[in-house]
Coordinates of C-alpha atoms in Angstrom, one line a residue:
Chain A
M264 CA 13.2 63.0 -13.2
D265 CA 9.7 64.0 -14.2
L266 CA 8.9 67.1 -12.2
C267 CA 5.3 67.0 -13.2
R268 CA 4.6 63.7 -11.5
M269 CA 6.2 64.2 -8.2
P270 CA 4.3 65.1 -5.0
A271 CA 4.8 68.5 -3.4
H272 CA 6.8 67.2 -0.4
E273 CA 9.4 65.6 -2.6
L274 CA 9.6 68.7 -4.8
G275 CA 9.9 70.8 -1.7
R276 CA 12.9 68.7 -0.7
L277 CA 14.5 69.1 -4.1
L278 CA 14.0 72.9 -4.0
R279 CA 15.5 73.2 -0.5
E280 CA 18.5 71.1 -1.5
R281 CA 18.7 73.4 -4.6
K282 CA 18.7 70.3 -6.9
V283 CA 16.0 72.1 -8.9
S284 CA 14.9 75.7 -8.9
A285 CA 11.4 77.0 -8.4
L286 CA 11.5 78.6 -11.8
E287 CA 12.5 75.3 -13.5
L288 CA 9.7 73.6 -11.7
T289 CA 7.2 76.2 -12.7
D290 CA 8.4 76.1 -16.3
A291 CA 8.1 72.3 -16.3
V292 CA 4.5 72.6 -15.1
F293 CA 3.6 75.2 -17.8
S294 CA 5.3 73.1 -20.5
R295 CA 3.0 70.2 -19.4
I296 CA 0.1 72.6 -19.5
D297 CA 1.0 73.6 -23.0
A298 CA 1.2 70.0 -24.0
V299 CA -2.1 68.7 -22.6
E300 CA -4.4 71.5 -21.7
D301 CA -6.1 71.5 -25.1
K302 CA -7.3 68.0 -24.3
V303 CA -8.0 68.4 -20.6
K304 CA -9.3 72.0 -20.2
A305 CA -8.7 72.0 -16.5
Y306 CA -8.1 75.8 -16.3
L307 CA -10.2 78.9 -16.9
L308 CA -7.3 81.2 -16.4
L309 CA -3.5 80.7 -16.4
L310 CA -1.2 82.9 -14.4
R311 CA 2.0 82.1 -16.3
E312 CA 3.9 85.4 -15.8
E313 CA 2.8 85.9 -12.3
A314 CA 3.8 82.3 -11.5
R315 CA 7.3 82.8 -13.0
S316 CA 7.9 85.9 -10.9
Q317 CA 6.7 84.2 -7.7
A318 CA 9.0 81.3 -8.5
R319 CA 11.9 83.7 -9.1
A320 CA 11.3 85.3 -5.7
V321 CA 11.4 81.9 -4.1
D322 CA 14.6 81.1 -5.8
A323 CA 16.1 84.4 -4.6
A324 CA 15.0 83.6 -1.0
L325 CA 16.5 80.1 -1.3
A326 CA 19.8 81.6 -2.6
A327 CA 19.8 84.0 0.4
K328 CA 19.5 80.9 2.6
E329 CA 16.1 82.1 4.0
E330 CA 14.1 79.6 6.0
L331 CA 11.0 78.9 3.8
P332 CA 7.7 77.2 4.6
P333 CA 7.3 73.6 3.3
L334 CA 5.1 74.5 0.3
A335 CA 7.3 77.4 -0.9
G336 CA 7.8 77.3 -4.7
V337 CA 5.2 74.5 -5.3
P338 CA 2.9 75.1 -8.2
L339 CA -0.7 75.1 -7.0
A340 CA -4.0 75.6 -8.8
V341 CA -7.0 77.3 -7.3
K342 CA -10.7 76.6 -8.0
D343 CA -12.3 79.6 -9.6
N344 CA -14.6 80.3 -6.7
L345 CA -11.9 81.6 -4.4
C346 CA -11.2 85.3 -4.5
M347 CA -7.7 86.4 -5.3
T348 CA -6.7 90.1 -5.4
G349 CA -6.4 91.2 -9.0
V350 CA -7.2 87.9 -10.6
E351 CA -10.5 87.3 -12.4
T352 CA -12.9 85.1 -10.4
T353 CA -15.9 83.8 -12.2
C354 CA -17.2 80.6 -10.5
A355 CA -17.4 79.4 -14.1
S356 CA -20.5 81.7 -14.5
K357 CA -21.2 84.2 -17.2
I358 CA -22.8 86.4 -14.6
L359 CA -19.3 87.0 -13.0
K360 CA -17.3 87.2 -16.2
G361 CA -14.8 90.0 -15.7
F362 CA -15.1 90.2 -11.9
V363 CA -11.7 90.9 -10.4
P364 CA -11.9 90.8 -6.6
P365 CA -10.2 93.6 -4.6
Y366 CA -9.3 91.2 -1.8
D367 CA -7.8 87.7 -1.0
A368 CA -9.8 84.8 0.5
T369 CA -8.2 83.8 3.8
V370 CA -7.0 80.5 2.2
I371 CA -5.3 82.5 -0.5
E372 CA -3.7 84.7 2.1
R373 CA -2.4 81.7 3.9
L374 CA -1.1 80.1 0.7
K375 CA 0.7 83.4 -0.1
E376 CA 2.4 83.1 3.3
Q377 CA 3.5 79.6 2.3
R378 CA 4.9 81.2 -0.9
V379 CA 3.3 78.7 -3.2
V380 CA 3.3 79.5 -6.9
F381 CA -0.2 80.0 -8.2
T382 CA -0.6 78.4 -11.7
G383 CA -4.1 79.6 -12.4
K384 CA -7.9 79.3 -11.7
T385 CA -9.5 76.0 -12.4
N386 CA -12.7 75.1 -14.1
M387 CA -15.8 74.0 -12.1
D388 CA -19.5 73.5 -12.3
E389 CA -21.1 76.9 -12.3
F390 CA -21.2 78.1 -8.7
A391 CA -20.1 74.6 -7.7
M392 CA -23.5 73.1 -8.6
G393 CA -22.8 69.8 -10.3
S394 CA -21.0 66.5 -10.2
S395 CA -19.2 66.5 -13.5
T396 CA -17.9 70.0 -14.4
E397 CA -20.2 69.9 -17.4
N398 CA -22.2 72.7 -15.8
S399 CA -19.3 75.2 -16.3
G400 CA -20.6 78.3 -18.1
F401 CA -17.6 78.1 -20.4
Y402 CA -16.6 74.6 -21.3
P403 CA -16.4 71.1 -19.8
T404 CA -13.2 69.5 -18.4
A405 CA -12.2 66.1 -19.5
N406 CA -11.0 63.2 -17.2
P407 CA -7.2 62.8 -17.8
W408 CA -7.6 59.0 -17.5
D409 CA -10.2 58.9 -20.3
L410 CA -10.9 62.1 -22.3
K411 CA -14.4 61.0 -23.1
R412 CA -15.4 60.8 -19.5
V413 CA -16.1 63.5 -16.8
P414 CA -13.5 64.4 -14.2
G415 CA -16.3 64.6 -11.5
G416 CA -17.4 67.9 -10.0
S417 CA -17.7 70.4 -9.0
S418 CA -13.9 70.8 -8.4
G419 CA -13.3 68.9 -11.7
G420 CA -10.7 71.4 -13.0
S421 CA -8.6 71.2 -9.8
A422 CA -8.6 67.4 -9.7
A423 CA -7.9 67.0 -13.4
A424 CA -5.0 69.5 -13.2
V425 CA -3.3 67.5 -10.4
A426 CA -3.9 64.2 -12.1
A427 CA -2.7 65.4 -15.5
G428 CA 0.5 67.0 -14.1
E429 CA -0.8 70.5 -14.8
A430 CA -0.4 71.5 -11.2
V431 CA 1.4 69.8 -8.3
T432 CA -1.5 70.4 -5.9
A433 CA -4.8 72.2 -5.9
I434 CA -7.5 73.8 -3.8
G435 CA -11.1 72.8 -4.2
S436 CA -14.3 73.3 -2.3
D437 CA -16.9 70.8 -1.3
T438 CA -20.6 71.3 -0.5
G439 CA -22.0 67.8 -1.1
G440 CA -18.9 66.0 -2.5
S441 CA -17.3 68.5 -4.8
I442 CA -13.7 67.7 -3.6
R443 CA -14.1 64.0 -2.9
L444 CA -15.9 63.0 -6.1
P445 CA -13.5 64.5 -8.6
A446 CA -10.6 63.3 -6.5
A447 CA -12.0 59.8 -6.8
F448 CA -12.7 60.1 -10.5
C449 CA -9.2 61.5 -11.3
G450 CA -7.2 59.1 -9.0
V451 CA -6.0 61.7 -6.6
V452 CA -6.4 62.5 -2.8
G453 CA -9.2 64.9 -1.8
L454 CA -10.2 66.0 1.7
K455 CA -13.3 67.8 2.8
P456 CA -12.4 68.9 6.3
T457 CA -14.8 69.2 9.2
Y458 CA -17.2 72.1 8.8
G459 CA -15.4 75.0 10.4
R460 CA -11.9 73.7 10.1
V461 CA -11.0 76.0 7.2
S462 CA -12.1 79.6 6.9
R463 CA -14.7 80.3 4.1
Y464 CA -13.9 84.0 4.0
G465 CA -13.5 84.9 0.3
L466 CA -15.0 81.6 -1.0
V467 CA -18.0 82.5 -3.2
A468 CA -20.9 81.1 -1.2
F469 CA -23.1 78.3 -2.5
A470 CA -24.7 76.7 0.6
S471 CA -23.1 78.3 3.6
S472 CA -23.9 75.6 6.2
L473 CA -22.2 73.0 4.0
D474 CA -19.4 74.7 2.1
Q475 CA -15.8 73.8 3.0
I476 CA -12.5 74.4 1.3
G477 CA -10.0 71.6 1.1
P478 CA -6.9 70.1 -0.6
I479 CA -6.6 68.0 -3.7
T480 CA -3.2 66.4 -3.9
R481 CA -1.1 63.6 -5.4
D482 CA -0.6 61.8 -2.1
V483 CA -1.6 61.8 1.5
R484 CA 1.5 63.6 2.8
D485 CA 0.7 66.5 0.5
C486 CA -2.8 66.5 1.8
A487 CA -1.5 66.9 5.4
L488 CA 0.9 69.6 4.3
L489 CA -1.8 71.6 2.5
L490 CA -4.2 71.2 5.4
N491 CA -1.5 72.5 7.8
A492 CA -1.3 75.6 5.6
I493 CA -5.0 76.4 5.3
A494 CA -6.7 75.2 8.5
G495 CA -7.4 77.4 11.5
H496 CA -9.6 79.9 13.1
D497 CA -10.3 83.2 11.2
P498 CA -12.1 86.1 12.8
R499 CA -13.6 87.0 9.4
D500 CA -15.5 83.7 9.2
S501 CA -17.7 83.4 12.3
T502 CA -18.3 79.8 11.5
S503 CA -14.7 78.9 11.6
A504 CA -13.8 76.8 14.6
P505 CA -11.4 77.9 17.4
Q506 CA -9.9 74.4 17.7
E507 CA -6.1 74.2 17.6
V508 CA -4.5 73.0 14.4
P509 CA -2.1 70.1 15.0
D510 CA 0.8 69.4 12.6
Y511 CA -1.1 66.9 10.5
T512 CA 2.1 65.4 9.1
E513 CA 2.8 64.0 12.6
F514 CA -0.1 61.6 12.2
L515 CA 1.5 60.0 9.1
V516 CA 2.7 56.7 10.6
P517 CA 2.1 53.4 8.7
E518 CA 0.6 51.7 11.8
I519 CA -3.1 51.1 12.2
K520 CA -3.3 48.0 14.4
G521 CA -6.5 48.0 16.4
F522 CA -8.2 50.8 14.5
R523 CA -11.9 50.1 14.4
I524 CA -13.4 50.9 11.0
G525 CA -17.1 50.5 10.2
I526 CA -18.6 49.9 6.8
P527 CA -22.1 51.3 6.7
K528 CA -24.1 48.6 4.9
E529 CA -26.2 51.2 3.2
Y530 CA -23.1 52.2 1.2
V531 CA -22.6 48.8 -0.2
A532 CA -26.2 48.1 -1.1
E533 CA -27.9 48.4 -4.5
G534 CA -26.8 50.9 -6.9
I535 CA -23.1 50.4 -6.2
A536 CA -21.3 49.2 -9.4
P537 CA -19.6 45.7 -9.0
A538 CA -16.2 47.2 -9.9
V539 CA -16.5 49.7 -7.1
R540 CA -17.6 47.0 -4.7
D541 CA -14.6 44.9 -5.7
V542 CA -12.2 47.8 -5.0
L543 CA -13.8 48.4 -1.6
A544 CA -13.6 44.7 -0.7
E545 CA -9.9 44.7 -1.7
A546 CA -9.3 47.7 0.5
V547 CA -11.1 46.1 3.5
H548 CA -8.9 43.0 2.9
L549 CA -5.7 45.1 3.0
L550 CA -6.8 47.1 6.0
T551 CA -7.6 44.0 7.9
R552 CA -4.3 42.4 7.0
M553 CA -2.7 45.6 8.4
G554 CA -4.4 45.0 11.8
A555 CA -7.5 47.2 11.5
V556 CA -10.8 45.8 12.8
V557 CA -13.3 46.2 10.0
E558 CA -16.9 45.5 10.7
E559 CA -20.3 46.2 9.1
T560 CA -22.4 48.9 10.7
S561 CA -25.5 51.0 9.8
L562 CA -26.5 54.6 9.2
P563 CA -30.2 54.0 9.1
H564 CA -31.2 57.4 7.7
V565 CA -28.4 57.8 5.2
S566 CA -30.7 57.0 2.3
Y567 CA -32.6 60.2 3.1
S568 CA -29.5 62.4 2.6
L569 CA -30.1 62.9 -1.1
P570 CA -33.6 64.4 -0.8
A571 CA -32.6 66.4 2.4
Y572 CA -29.5 67.8 0.7
Y573 CA -31.4 68.7 -2.5
L574 CA -33.8 70.8 -0.4
I575 CA -31.3 72.4 2.0
A576 CA -28.5 73.2 -0.5
P577 CA -30.7 74.8 -3.1
A578 CA -32.6 76.7 -0.4
E579 CA -29.4 78.3 0.9
A580 CA -28.2 78.8 -2.7
S581 CA -31.3 80.6 -3.7
S582 CA -30.7 83.1 -0.9
N583 CA -26.9 83.4 -1.5
L584 CA -27.3 83.9 -5.2
A585 CA -29.8 86.8 -4.7
R586 CA -26.8 89.1 -4.7
Y587 CA -26.2 88.6 -8.4
D588 CA -28.5 91.4 -9.5
G589 CA -26.4 93.5 -11.9
V590 CA -26.0 96.3 -9.5
R591 CA -22.5 96.1 -7.9
Y592 CA -20.4 93.8 -10.1
G593 CA -20.6 91.3 -12.9
L594 CA -23.1 91.2 -15.8
R595 CA -25.9 93.7 -16.2
V596 CA -28.6 93.4 -18.9
E597 CA -30.5 96.7 -19.0
G598 CA -34.3 96.8 -18.4
E599 CA -36.8 99.6 -18.2
D600 CA -37.2 99.3 -14.5
V601 CA -35.1 97.7 -11.7
V602 CA -37.0 94.4 -11.4
T603 CA -36.9 93.9 -15.2
M604 CA -33.1 94.6 -15.1
Y605 CA -32.7 92.0 -12.3
K606 CA -34.7 89.4 -14.2
K607 CA -33.0 89.9 -17.5
T608 CA -29.5 90.0 -15.9
R609 CA -30.1 86.8 -13.9
S610 CA -31.8 84.9 -16.8
R611 CA -28.9 85.7 -19.2
G612 CA -26.1 85.2 -16.7
F613 CA -27.1 82.0 -14.9
G614 CA -26.9 78.5 -16.6
A615 CA -29.6 75.9 -16.6
E616 CA -28.6 74.0 -13.4
V617 CA -28.1 77.2 -11.4
K618 CA -31.6 78.4 -12.4
R619 CA -33.0 74.9 -11.6
R620 CA -31.5 75.1 -8.1
I621 CA -32.7 78.7 -7.5
M622 CA -36.2 77.6 -8.5
L623 CA -36.1 74.5 -6.3
G624 CA -34.7 76.4 -3.3
T625 CA -37.1 79.3 -3.7
Y626 CA -40.0 76.9 -3.9
A627 CA -38.8 75.0 -0.7
L628 CA -38.6 78.3 1.2
S629 CA -41.8 79.9 -0.1
A630 CA -44.9 80.5 1.9
G631 CA -46.9 77.3 2.4
Y632 CA -44.0 75.0 1.5
Y633 CA -41.4 76.0 4.1
D634 CA -42.5 73.5 6.8
A635 CA -43.2 70.7 4.4
Y636 CA -39.9 70.9 2.6
Y637 CA -37.2 73.0 4.1
L638 CA -38.0 72.5 7.8
K639 CA -38.6 68.8 7.2
A640 CA -35.2 68.5 5.6
L641 CA -33.5 70.2 8.5
K642 CA -35.1 67.8 10.9
V643 CA -33.9 64.8 8.8
R644 CA -30.4 66.4 8.9
T645 CA -30.5 66.0 12.7
L646 CA -31.4 62.3 12.3
I647 CA -28.5 61.8 9.9
R648 CA -26.0 63.5 12.2
R649 CA -27.3 61.3 15.1
D650 CA -26.6 58.2 13.0
F651 CA -23.0 59.3 12.6
D652 CA -22.6 60.1 16.3
A653 CA -24.0 56.7 17.2
A654 CA -21.6 54.9 14.7
F655 CA -18.6 56.8 16.1
E656 CA -19.4 55.5 19.6
R657 CA -18.3 52.1 18.2
F658 CA -15.9 53.0 15.5
D659 CA -12.9 55.3 15.0
M660 CA -14.0 55.9 11.5
L661 CA -16.2 54.7 8.7
L662 CA -15.3 53.5 5.2
S663 CA -17.4 53.7 2.0
P664 CA -17.0 54.1 -1.7
T665 CA -16.6 57.8 -2.7
S666 CA -18.8 57.3 -5.8
P667 CA -21.2 54.5 -6.6
T668 CA -19.7 54.2 -10.1
P669 CA -16.4 54.9 -11.9
P670 CA -16.3 58.1 -14.0
F671 CA -19.2 58.3 -16.5
R672 CA -19.2 59.5 -20.0
I673 CA -19.5 63.2 -20.9
G674 CA -23.1 63.9 -21.8
E675 CA -24.4 60.7 -20.2
K676 CA -26.4 62.4 -17.4
V677 CA -26.8 66.1 -18.5
D678 CA -30.5 65.8 -19.3
D679 CA -31.5 63.9 -16.2
P680 CA -30.8 66.0 -13.1
L681 CA -31.9 63.3 -10.7
A682 CA -29.5 60.8 -12.2
M683 CA -26.7 63.4 -11.9
Y684 CA -27.7 64.0 -8.2
L685 CA -27.4 60.3 -7.5
T686 CA -23.7 60.5 -8.3
D687 CA -23.2 62.2 -4.9
I688 CA -25.1 59.5 -2.9
C689 CA -22.0 58.4 -0.9
T690 CA -20.7 61.9 -0.1
L691 CA -23.9 64.0 0.8
A692 CA -24.5 62.6 4.3
V693 CA -21.0 63.5 5.3
S694 CA -21.6 67.1 4.3
L695 CA -24.9 67.3 6.1
A696 CA -23.4 65.9 9.3
G697 CA -20.5 68.4 9.0
V698 CA -17.9 65.6 9.6
P699 CA -14.6 65.2 7.6
G700 CA -14.4 62.9 4.6
L701 CA -11.2 61.9 2.8
S702 CA -11.2 60.3 -0.6
I703 CA -8.1 58.3 -1.6
P704 CA -7.3 56.3 -4.7
A705 CA -7.9 52.6 -4.0
G706 CA -7.8 50.8 -7.3
F707 CA -9.1 50.7 -10.8
A708 CA -12.2 49.6 -12.8
G709 CA -10.4 48.7 -16.0
H710 CA -8.5 51.9 -16.9
L711 CA -10.6 54.1 -14.6
P712 CA -9.6 55.1 -11.1
V713 CA -11.9 54.2 -8.1
G714 CA -11.7 56.1 -4.8
I715 CA -12.7 55.1 -1.3
Q716 CA -13.9 57.5 1.4
L717 CA -12.8 57.6 5.1
I718 CA -15.2 59.4 7.4
G719 CA -14.4 60.5 10.9
P720 CA -15.9 62.3 13.9
P721 CA -15.5 66.1 13.8
F722 CA -11.9 67.3 13.9
T723 CA -10.3 63.9 13.4
E724 CA -8.6 64.7 10.1
G725 CA -5.3 63.5 11.6
K726 CA -6.6 60.0 12.2
L727 CA -8.1 59.8 8.8
L728 CA -4.8 60.9 7.3
R729 CA -3.0 58.3 9.3
V730 CA -5.1 55.4 8.0
A731 CA -5.0 56.8 4.5
Y732 CA -1.2 57.1 4.7
A733 CA -0.8 53.5 5.9
F734 CA -3.2 52.3 3.2
E735 CA -1.4 54.3 0.5
Q736 CA 2.0 52.9 1.6
E737 CA 0.7 49.4 1.5
A738 CA -1.4 49.6 -1.7
G739 CA 1.0 51.6 -3.8
I740 CA -1.8 53.0 -6.0
T741 CA -0.5 56.6 -6.5
A742 CA 2.5 55.3 -8.6
K743 CA 0.1 55.1 -11.6
R744 CA -0.5 58.2 -13.6
P745 CA -2.7 58.8 -16.6
V746 CA -1.1 58.7 -20.0
L747 CA -2.0 61.7 -22.1
Chain B
M1486 CA -47.8 68.3 -7.8
I1487 CA -46.1 71.3 -9.1
T1488 CA -47.9 73.2 -11.8
R1489 CA -47.0 75.6 -14.5
K1490 CA -48.5 78.4 -12.4
D1491 CA -46.3 77.5 -9.5
V1492 CA -43.2 77.6 -11.7
E1493 CA -44.1 81.1 -13.0
H1494 CA -44.7 82.3 -9.4
V1495 CA -41.4 80.9 -8.1
A1496 CA -39.6 82.4 -11.1
L1497 CA -40.9 85.8 -10.2
L1498 CA -39.8 85.3 -6.6
G1499 CA -36.4 84.2 -7.7
R1500 CA -36.2 87.1 -10.2
L1501 CA -35.8 84.9 -13.2
E1502 CA -37.4 85.4 -16.6
L1503 CA -38.0 82.0 -18.1
S1504 CA -38.7 81.1 -21.7
E1505 CA -41.7 79.0 -22.7
E1506 CA -39.5 76.0 -23.1
E1507 CA -37.8 76.5 -19.7
I1508 CA -41.1 76.8 -18.0
E1509 CA -42.2 73.5 -19.5
V1510 CA -38.9 71.7 -18.7
Y1511 CA -38.7 73.0 -15.1
T1512 CA -42.3 72.1 -14.4
K1513 CA -41.5 68.5 -15.3
Q1514 CA -38.1 68.4 -13.6
L1515 CA -39.0 70.2 -10.4
G1516 CA -42.1 67.9 -10.1
R1517 CA -39.9 64.8 -10.4
I1518 CA -37.4 66.1 -7.8
L1519 CA -40.1 67.2 -5.3
D1520 CA -41.8 63.8 -5.8
Y1521 CA -38.6 62.2 -4.9
A1522 CA -38.1 64.5 -1.9
S1523 CA -41.5 63.4 -0.6
V1524 CA -39.8 60.2 0.8
L1525 CA -38.8 62.4 3.7
N1526 CA -42.4 62.1 4.8
E1527 CA -41.8 58.5 5.7
L1528 CA -39.9 59.7 8.7
D1529 CA -41.6 60.8 11.9
T1530 CA -39.8 64.0 12.9
E1531 CA -42.4 65.2 15.3
N1532 CA -39.9 65.5 18.2
V1533 CA -36.8 66.1 16.2
P1534 CA -35.2 69.6 16.4
P1535 CA -34.2 71.1 13.0
M1536 CA -30.4 71.4 12.4
A1537 CA -29.7 74.6 10.5
H1538 CA -26.1 74.4 11.4
V1539 CA -23.7 71.7 12.6
L1540 CA -21.5 73.7 14.9
P1541 CA -22.7 74.4 18.5
L1542 CA -21.9 78.1 17.9
Q1543 CA -24.2 80.7 19.5
N1544 CA -23.4 84.4 19.2
V1545 CA -19.9 85.2 17.9
F1546 CA -18.8 88.5 19.1
R1547 CA -15.9 90.8 18.2
Q1548 CA -14.7 94.2 19.4
D1549 CA -16.9 97.0 18.0
A1550 CA -13.8 98.7 16.5
V1551 CA -13.0 100.0 13.0
G1552 CA -10.9 97.5 11.2
R1553 CA -9.4 97.2 7.8
H1554 CA -11.9 97.8 5.0
L1555 CA -11.9 97.8 1.2
D1556 CA -11.2 101.0 -0.6
P1557 CA -14.6 102.4 -1.9
E1558 CA -13.0 103.2 -5.2
A1559 CA -11.8 99.6 -5.7
V1560 CA -15.3 98.4 -4.9
L1561 CA -17.2 100.9 -7.1
S1562 CA -14.9 100.2 -10.0
H1563 CA -16.8 97.0 -10.7
A1564 CA -20.2 98.7 -10.9
P1565 CA -21.8 98.2 -14.3
D1566 CA -23.1 101.8 -13.8
R1567 CA -22.2 104.4 -11.1
E1568 CA -22.4 108.0 -10.2
D1569 CA -19.9 109.5 -7.8
R1570 CA -19.9 107.1 -4.8
F1571 CA -23.2 105.5 -5.6
F1572 CA -24.3 102.4 -7.6
R1573 CA -26.8 103.6 -10.3
V1574 CA -29.8 101.5 -11.1
P1575 CA -32.9 102.0 -13.4
R1576 CA -35.9 103.7 -11.9
L1577 CA -37.5 101.8 -8.9
V1578 CA -41.0 103.2 -9.1

């Protein structure tokens, strides 16, 4: 029985049946971390002792026959942009090195209620800006399937940890694809919920109108369980939605007859690698065989999502990141007056990509350019959302590749920002429209995992999970794990 | 086209101190990215409303009551420099 390869729902059953203790499970995960972390570098911070004491507490509760939530005792990794009381939170940035939040993000609070075991904080692109985790201010993370390749980003550490067995499940955040892309590159499941489904309170802000927190898991059932735990309204995030949270596991039935699934032709056009196209074609074949009705459709403005996103997200980031000024927390580099202090602190503390986006966003918002760039991008965002609304009149959901290519080599795109940005071409529009996107493993390009993305109308995570579950049962992809 | 002067101006607005090399690289890279962004001009958006936010939320109200708040000492303990219950900064003027 390899505890490091099993999904959370199976481990939860073993824990409740007392076939394995939470401490044994936690120790097994940390042994795995000791064995492979040197190669993968998924974590920025490990919480070994804290995890062991959380596990012991769960074991004590189990021994006392307490009724525990489904994820109790399950080792879970947290992306380093979520605040956790007493635990250093850096966003992989030198400017936040040493910052220890005095409060919990709402998602962390809810996971503590679930009594999960927190393994540590995972690596990411600095402030979640990137598609490969190479923009971490500390070190890059490797893809567990091929250590010379990137795990995707920005939640690369979370996805790599789950794929490598260094955590059972993980939390990521997604602004333009930062959960879905690394999930696809690492062969795991990743969900960006509908904007507003999960509270952002305590998530270090990148682009506030786009950021969403979501699960990264070994299989679809775990994804439903984790979404159950974190979704719901929060008075501390005024953009969190008041919609009821259903029990997402109730959607998991392997029956999709009559589901109407649209394939936006723009997502199978030029620029999509043949191997990715093949995996998508296979998936369509399988879904059709299972009784779904799969047809081509169109999102006419989707090709404009990349330029629109790379104006809107940096504009919001340039404003959000103004708070890093060396006054209240984090790094300070002294200067003779306050403006010099700001400039020296920010220039030393931020990495190249973060500075590039602050520059881009500041430019797009500056006098004389606001209408031409930022306002224009917001109008195009409306057109993109309308495309989705129109498509969802005919289809229950849409299907696309998650990434146009399999994972690329470390270093391949670092000097060409535009080439790096193109990695997100299949995920950006979903973020701009605020709708949910679920990436699931669908096949391989040689030894490298390939993911597909299911996209639904707002608050239809349940339906997406159902189709994903049915597909997963039929395709049997998740049985494969990387050899390290 | 974005010029070196634009980059210097934007760096000042964004409170960044850029090296000679950074100014050169960013002038080129921002130029390329903004060139690429100009494809948005192909679209007629004359009568399209801008979407700053996807949710149809208007004002979100709460009771004007004192709630739980962070302990000031816990907050100030992160300050690179402080005096009593204040953050200390270099001179402003």
